[in-house]
Coordinates of N, CA, C and O in Angstrom, one line a residue:
X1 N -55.9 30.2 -57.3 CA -56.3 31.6 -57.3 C -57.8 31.6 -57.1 O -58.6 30.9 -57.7
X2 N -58.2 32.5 -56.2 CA -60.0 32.4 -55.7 C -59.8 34.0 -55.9 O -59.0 34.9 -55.5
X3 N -60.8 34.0 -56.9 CA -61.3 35.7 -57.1 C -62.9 35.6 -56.4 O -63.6 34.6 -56.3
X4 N -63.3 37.2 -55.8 CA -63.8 37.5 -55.0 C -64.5 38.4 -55.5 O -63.9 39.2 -56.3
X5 N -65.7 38.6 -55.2 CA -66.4 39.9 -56.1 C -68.3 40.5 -55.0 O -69.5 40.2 -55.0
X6 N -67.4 41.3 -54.6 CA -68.3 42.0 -53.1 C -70.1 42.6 -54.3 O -70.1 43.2 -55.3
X7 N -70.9 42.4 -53.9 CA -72.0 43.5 -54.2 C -72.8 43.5 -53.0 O -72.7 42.7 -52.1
X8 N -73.8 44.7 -53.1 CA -74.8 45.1 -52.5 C -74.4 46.1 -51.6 O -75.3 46.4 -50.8
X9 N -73.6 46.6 -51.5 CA -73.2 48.3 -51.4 C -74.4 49.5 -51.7 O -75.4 49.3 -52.3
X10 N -73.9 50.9 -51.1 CA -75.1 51.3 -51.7 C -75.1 52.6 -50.7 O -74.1 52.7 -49.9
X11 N -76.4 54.1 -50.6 CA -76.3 54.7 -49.9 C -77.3 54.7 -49.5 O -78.3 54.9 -50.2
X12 N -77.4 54.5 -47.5 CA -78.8 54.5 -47.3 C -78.3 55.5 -46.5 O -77.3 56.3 -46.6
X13 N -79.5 55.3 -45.1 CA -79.5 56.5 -43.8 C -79.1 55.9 -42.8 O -78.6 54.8 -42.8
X14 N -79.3 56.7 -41.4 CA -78.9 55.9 -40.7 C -80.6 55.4 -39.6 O -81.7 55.9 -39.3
X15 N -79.7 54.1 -39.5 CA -80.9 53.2 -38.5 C -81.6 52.4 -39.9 O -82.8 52.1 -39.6
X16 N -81.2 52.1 -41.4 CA -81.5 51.2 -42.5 C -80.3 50.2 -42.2 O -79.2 50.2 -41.5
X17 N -81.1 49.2 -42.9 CA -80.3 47.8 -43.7 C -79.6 47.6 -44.8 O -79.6 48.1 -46.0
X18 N -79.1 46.9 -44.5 CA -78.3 47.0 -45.9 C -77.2 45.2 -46.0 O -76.3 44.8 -45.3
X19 N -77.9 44.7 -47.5 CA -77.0 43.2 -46.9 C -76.1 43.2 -48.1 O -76.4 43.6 -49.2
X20 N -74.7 42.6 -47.8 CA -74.1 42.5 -48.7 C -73.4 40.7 -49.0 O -73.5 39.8 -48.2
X21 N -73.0 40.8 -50.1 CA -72.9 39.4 -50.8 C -71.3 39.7 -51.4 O -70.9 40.7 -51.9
X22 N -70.7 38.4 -51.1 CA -69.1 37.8 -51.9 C -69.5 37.0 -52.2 O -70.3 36.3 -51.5
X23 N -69.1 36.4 -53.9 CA -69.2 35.7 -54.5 C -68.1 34.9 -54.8 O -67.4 35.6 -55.5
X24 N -67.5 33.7 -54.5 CA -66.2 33.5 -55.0 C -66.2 32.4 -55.5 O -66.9 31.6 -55.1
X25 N -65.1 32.2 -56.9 CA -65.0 32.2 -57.5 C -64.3 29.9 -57.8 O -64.3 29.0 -58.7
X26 N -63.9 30.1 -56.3 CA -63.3 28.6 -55.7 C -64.0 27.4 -55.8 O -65.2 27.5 -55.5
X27 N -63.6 26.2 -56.3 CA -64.8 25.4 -56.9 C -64.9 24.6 -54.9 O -65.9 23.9 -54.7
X28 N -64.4 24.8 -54.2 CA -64.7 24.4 -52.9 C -64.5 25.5 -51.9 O -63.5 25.5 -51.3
X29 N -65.4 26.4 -51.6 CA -65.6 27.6 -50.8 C -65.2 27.1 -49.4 O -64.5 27.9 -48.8
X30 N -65.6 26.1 -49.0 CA -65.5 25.7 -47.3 C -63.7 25.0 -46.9 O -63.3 24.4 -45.9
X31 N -62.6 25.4 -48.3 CA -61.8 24.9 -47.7 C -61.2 26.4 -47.5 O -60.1 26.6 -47.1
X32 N -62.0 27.2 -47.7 CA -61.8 28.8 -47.1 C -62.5 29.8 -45.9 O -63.6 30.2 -46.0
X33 N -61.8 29.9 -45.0 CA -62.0 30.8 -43.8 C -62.2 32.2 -44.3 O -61.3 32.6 -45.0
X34 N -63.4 33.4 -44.1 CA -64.0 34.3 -44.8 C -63.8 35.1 -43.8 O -63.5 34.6 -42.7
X35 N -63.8 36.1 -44.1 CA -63.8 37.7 -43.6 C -64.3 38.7 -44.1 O -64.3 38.5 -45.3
X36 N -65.1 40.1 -43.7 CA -65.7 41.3 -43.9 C -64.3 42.0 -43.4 O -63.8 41.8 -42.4
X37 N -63.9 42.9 -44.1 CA -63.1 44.3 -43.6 C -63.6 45.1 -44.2 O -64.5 44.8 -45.1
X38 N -63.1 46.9 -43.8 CA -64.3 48.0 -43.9 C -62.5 49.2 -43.8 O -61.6 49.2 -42.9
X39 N -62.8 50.1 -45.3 CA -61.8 51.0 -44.9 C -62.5 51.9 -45.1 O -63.3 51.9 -46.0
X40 N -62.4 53.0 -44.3 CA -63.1 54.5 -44.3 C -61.6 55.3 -45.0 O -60.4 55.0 -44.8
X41 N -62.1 56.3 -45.6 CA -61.0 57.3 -45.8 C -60.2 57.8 -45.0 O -60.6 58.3 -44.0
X42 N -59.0 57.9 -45.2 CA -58.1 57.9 -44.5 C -57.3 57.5 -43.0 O -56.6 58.0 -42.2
X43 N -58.1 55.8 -43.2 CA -57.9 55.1 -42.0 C -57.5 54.0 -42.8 O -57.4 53.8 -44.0
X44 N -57.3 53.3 -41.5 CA -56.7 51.6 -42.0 C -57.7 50.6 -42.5 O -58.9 50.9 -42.6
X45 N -57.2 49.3 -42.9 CA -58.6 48.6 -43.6 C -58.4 47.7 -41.6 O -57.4 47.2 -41.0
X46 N -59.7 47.9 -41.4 CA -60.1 47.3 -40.2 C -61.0 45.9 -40.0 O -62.0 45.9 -40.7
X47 N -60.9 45.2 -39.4 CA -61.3 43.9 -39.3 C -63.4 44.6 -38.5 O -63.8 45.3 -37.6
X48 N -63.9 43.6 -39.7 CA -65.3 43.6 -39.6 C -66.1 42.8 -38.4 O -66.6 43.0 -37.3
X49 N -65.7 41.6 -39.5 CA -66.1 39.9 -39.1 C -65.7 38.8 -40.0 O -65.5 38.9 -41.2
X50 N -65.6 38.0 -39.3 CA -65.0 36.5 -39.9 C -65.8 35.1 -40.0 O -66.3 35.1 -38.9
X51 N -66.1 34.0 -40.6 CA -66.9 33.0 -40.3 C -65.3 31.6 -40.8 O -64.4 31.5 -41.5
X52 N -65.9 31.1 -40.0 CA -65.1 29.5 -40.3 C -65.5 28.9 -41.3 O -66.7 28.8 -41.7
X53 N -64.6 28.4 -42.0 CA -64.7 27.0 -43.1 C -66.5 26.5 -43.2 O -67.2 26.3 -44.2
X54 N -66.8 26.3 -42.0 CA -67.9 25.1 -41.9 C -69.4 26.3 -41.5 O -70.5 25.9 -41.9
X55 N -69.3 27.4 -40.8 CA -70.0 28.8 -41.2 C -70.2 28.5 -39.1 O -70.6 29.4 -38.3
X56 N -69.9 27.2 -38.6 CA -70.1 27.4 -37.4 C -70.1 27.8 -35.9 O -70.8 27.6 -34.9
X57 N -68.4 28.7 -36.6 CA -67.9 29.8 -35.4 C -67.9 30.8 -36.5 O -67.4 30.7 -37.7
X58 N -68.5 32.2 -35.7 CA -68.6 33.9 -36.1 C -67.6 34.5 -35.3 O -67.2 33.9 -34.4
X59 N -67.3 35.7 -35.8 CA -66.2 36.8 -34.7 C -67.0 38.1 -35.4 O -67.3 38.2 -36.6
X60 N -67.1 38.8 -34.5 CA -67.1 40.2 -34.8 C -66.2 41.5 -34.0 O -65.6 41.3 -32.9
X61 N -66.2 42.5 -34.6 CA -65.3 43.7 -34.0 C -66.4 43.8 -33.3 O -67.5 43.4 -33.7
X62 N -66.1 44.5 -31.9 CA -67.0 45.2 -30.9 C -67.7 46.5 -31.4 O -68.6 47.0 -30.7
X63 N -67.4 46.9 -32.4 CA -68.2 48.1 -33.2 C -69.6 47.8 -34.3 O -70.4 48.5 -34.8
X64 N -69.5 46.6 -34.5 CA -70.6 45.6 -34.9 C -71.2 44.5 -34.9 O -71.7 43.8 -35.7
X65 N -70.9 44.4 -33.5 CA -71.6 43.5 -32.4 C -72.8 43.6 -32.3 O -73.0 44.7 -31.9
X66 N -74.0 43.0 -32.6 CA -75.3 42.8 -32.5 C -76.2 43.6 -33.7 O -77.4 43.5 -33.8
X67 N -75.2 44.4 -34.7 CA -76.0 44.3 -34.9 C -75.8 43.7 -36.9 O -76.7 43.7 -37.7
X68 N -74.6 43.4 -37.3 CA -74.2 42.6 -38.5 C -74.0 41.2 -38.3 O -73.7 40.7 -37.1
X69 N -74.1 40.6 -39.1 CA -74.6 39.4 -39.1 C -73.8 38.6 -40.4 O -74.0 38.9 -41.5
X70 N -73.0 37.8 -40.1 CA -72.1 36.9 -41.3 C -72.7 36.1 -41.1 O -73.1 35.6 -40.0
X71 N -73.0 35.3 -42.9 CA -72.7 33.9 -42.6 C -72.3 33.3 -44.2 O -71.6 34.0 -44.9
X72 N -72.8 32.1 -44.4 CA -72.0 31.6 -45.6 C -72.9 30.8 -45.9 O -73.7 30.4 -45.1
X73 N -73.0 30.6 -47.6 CA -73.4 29.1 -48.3 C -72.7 28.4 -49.1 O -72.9 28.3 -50.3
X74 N -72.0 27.8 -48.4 CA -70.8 26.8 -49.1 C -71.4 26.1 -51.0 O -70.7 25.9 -52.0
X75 N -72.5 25.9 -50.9 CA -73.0 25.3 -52.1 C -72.8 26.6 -53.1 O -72.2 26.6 -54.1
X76 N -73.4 27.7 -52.6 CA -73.5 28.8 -53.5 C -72.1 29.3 -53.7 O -71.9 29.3 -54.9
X77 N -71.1 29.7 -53.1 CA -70.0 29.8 -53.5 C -70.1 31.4 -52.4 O -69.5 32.3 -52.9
X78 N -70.6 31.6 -51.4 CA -70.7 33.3 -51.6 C -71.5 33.4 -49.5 O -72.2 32.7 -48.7
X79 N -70.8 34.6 -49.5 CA -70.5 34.9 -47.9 C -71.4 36.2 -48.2 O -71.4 36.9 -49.2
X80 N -72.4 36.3 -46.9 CA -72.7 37.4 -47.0 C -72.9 37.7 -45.5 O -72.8 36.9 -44.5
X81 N -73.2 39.3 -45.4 CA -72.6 40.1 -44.3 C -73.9 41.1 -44.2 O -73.8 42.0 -45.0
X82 N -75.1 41.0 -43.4 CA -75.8 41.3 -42.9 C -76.0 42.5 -42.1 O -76.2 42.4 -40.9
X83 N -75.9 43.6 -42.6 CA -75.9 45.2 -41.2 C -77.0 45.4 -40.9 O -77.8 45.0 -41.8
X84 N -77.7 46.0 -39.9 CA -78.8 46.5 -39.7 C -78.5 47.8 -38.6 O -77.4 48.1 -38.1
X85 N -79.7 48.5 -38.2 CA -79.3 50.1 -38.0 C -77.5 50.3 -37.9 O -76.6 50.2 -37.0
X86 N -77.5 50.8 -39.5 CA -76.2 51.6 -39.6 C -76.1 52.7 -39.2 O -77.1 53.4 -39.0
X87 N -75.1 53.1 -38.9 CA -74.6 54.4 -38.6 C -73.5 54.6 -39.7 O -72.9 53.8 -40.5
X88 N -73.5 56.3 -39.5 CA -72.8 57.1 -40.5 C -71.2 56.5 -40.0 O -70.4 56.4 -41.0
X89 N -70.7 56.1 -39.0 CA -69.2 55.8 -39.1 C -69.4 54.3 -39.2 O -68.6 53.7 -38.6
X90 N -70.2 53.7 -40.0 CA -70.0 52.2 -40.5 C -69.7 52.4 -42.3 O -69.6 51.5 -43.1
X91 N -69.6 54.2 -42.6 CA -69.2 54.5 -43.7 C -68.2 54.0 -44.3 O -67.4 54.1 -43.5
X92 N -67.8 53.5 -45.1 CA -66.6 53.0 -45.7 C -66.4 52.0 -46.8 O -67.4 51.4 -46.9
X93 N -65.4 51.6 -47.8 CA -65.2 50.4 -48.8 C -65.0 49.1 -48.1 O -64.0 48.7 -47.4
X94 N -66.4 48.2 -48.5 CA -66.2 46.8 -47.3 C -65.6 46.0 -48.4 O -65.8 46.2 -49.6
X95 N -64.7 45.0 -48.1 CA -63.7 44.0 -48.4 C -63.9 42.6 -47.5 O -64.1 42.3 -46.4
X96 N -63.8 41.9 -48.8 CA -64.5 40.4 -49.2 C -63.4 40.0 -48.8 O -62.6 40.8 -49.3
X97 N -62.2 38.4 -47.6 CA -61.3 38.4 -47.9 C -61.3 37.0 -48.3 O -62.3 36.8 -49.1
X98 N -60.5 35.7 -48.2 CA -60.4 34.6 -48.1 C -59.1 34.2 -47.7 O -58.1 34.6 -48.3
X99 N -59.2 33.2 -46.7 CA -57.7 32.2 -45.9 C -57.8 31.0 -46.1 O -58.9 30.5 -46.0
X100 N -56.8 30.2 -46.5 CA -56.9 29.2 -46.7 C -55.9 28.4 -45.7 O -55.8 27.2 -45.7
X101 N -55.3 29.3 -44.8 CA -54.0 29.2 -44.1 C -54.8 27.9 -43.0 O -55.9 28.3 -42.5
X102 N -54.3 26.5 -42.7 CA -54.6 25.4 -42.4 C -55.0 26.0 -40.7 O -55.9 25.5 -40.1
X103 N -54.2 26.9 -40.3 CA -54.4 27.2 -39.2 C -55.8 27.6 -38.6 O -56.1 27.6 -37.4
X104 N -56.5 27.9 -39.7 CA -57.8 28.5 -38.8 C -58.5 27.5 -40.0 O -59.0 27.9 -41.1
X105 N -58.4 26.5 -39.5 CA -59.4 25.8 -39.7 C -61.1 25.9 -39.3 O -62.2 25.7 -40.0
X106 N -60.8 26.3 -37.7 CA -62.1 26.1 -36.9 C -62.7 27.5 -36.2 O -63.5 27.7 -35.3
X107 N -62.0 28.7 -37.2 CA -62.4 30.2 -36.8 C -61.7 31.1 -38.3 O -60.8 30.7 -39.0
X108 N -62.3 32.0 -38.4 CA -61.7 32.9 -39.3 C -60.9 33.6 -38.5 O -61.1 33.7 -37.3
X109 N -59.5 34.5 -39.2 CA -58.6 35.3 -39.0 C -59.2 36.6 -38.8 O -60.3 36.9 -39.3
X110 N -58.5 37.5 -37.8 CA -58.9 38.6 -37.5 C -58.3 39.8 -37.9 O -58.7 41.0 -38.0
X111 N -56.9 39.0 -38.4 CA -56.3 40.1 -39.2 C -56.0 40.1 -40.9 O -56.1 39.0 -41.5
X112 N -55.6 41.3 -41.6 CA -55.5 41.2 -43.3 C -54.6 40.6 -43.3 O -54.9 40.0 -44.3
X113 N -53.5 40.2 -42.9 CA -52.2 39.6 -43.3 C -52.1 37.7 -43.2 O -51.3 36.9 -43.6
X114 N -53.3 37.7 -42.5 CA -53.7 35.7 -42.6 C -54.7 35.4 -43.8 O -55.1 34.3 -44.3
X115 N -55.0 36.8 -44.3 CA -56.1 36.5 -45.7 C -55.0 36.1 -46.8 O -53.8 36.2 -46.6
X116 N -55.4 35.6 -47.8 CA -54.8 35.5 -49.1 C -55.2 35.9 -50.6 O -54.3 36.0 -51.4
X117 N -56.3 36.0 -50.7 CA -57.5 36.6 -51.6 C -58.3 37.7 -51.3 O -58.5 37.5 -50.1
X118 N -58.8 38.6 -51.6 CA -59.1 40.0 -51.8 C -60.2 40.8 -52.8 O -59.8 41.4 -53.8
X119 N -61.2 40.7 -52.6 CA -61.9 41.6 -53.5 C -62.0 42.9 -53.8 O -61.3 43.6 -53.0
X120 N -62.5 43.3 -54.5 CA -62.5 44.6 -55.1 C -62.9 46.2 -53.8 O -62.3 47.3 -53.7
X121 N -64.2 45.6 -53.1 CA -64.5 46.2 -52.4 C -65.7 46.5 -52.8 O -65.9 46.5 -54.0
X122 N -66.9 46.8 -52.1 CA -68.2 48.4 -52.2 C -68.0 48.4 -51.3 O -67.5 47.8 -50.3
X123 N -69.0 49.9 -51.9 CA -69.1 51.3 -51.2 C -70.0 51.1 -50.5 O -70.9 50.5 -51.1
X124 N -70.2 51.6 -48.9 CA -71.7 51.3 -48.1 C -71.1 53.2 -47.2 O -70.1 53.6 -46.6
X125 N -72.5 53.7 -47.6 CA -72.5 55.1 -47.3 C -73.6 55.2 -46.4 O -74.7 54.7 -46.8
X126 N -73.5 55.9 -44.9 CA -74.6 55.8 -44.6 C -74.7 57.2 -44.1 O -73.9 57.7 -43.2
X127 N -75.7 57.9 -44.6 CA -76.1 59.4 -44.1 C -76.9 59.5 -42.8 O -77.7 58.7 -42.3
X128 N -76.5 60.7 -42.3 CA -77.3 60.9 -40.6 C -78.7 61.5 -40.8 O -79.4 61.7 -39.8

């Protein structure tokens, strides 16, 4: 069991920063494949970004391409996910995931249903 615990949420504006941190809980973090997901109200939980086992292949959604930033510190235990000029529809509860599924060894999953672990979620609010 790997528990997951998101901070650095928060309400800024738009065209701010804002970086967020998973902490997990796994006494070996790199035999886990990471993910960012983002649910806005009354939408689906949607794929962020993902990093590999080893932090050396990234994926992002085309809606936060250039300008969020994943990566990982295998020693620290904890993934973090870097935004910069947000916008108001990057509004939403971001979700910490983790895969252990042997298959994506060498990329993280792009969908919720190859995760296996789950955090709680924060809130990242961004006003216009």
């Amino acid at each position: 069991q790997v528990q997951l615990v998101e901070s650095g949420g928060g309400l800024v504006q738009a065209g701010d920063s804002l970086s967020l941190s998973c902490k997990a809980s796994a006494r070996t973090l790199n035999n886990y494949a990471m993910g960012w997901f983002r649910q806005a109200p009354g939408k689906e939980r949607e794929f962020v970004s993902a990093i590999s086992r080893s932090g050396l292949s990234t994926d992002y959604s085309d809606g936060v391409k250039g300008r969020f930033t994943i990566s990982r510190d295998n020693t620290k235990n904890t993934v973090y996910l870097q935004m910069s000029n947000l916008k108001p529809e990057d509004t939403a509860v971001y979700y910490c995931a983790a895969s252990g599924k042997n298959k994506y060894l060498y990329y993280g999953p792009k969908i919720t249903e190859d995760y296996d672990y789950w955090g709680q979620g924060t809130q990242v609010t961004v006003s216009s």
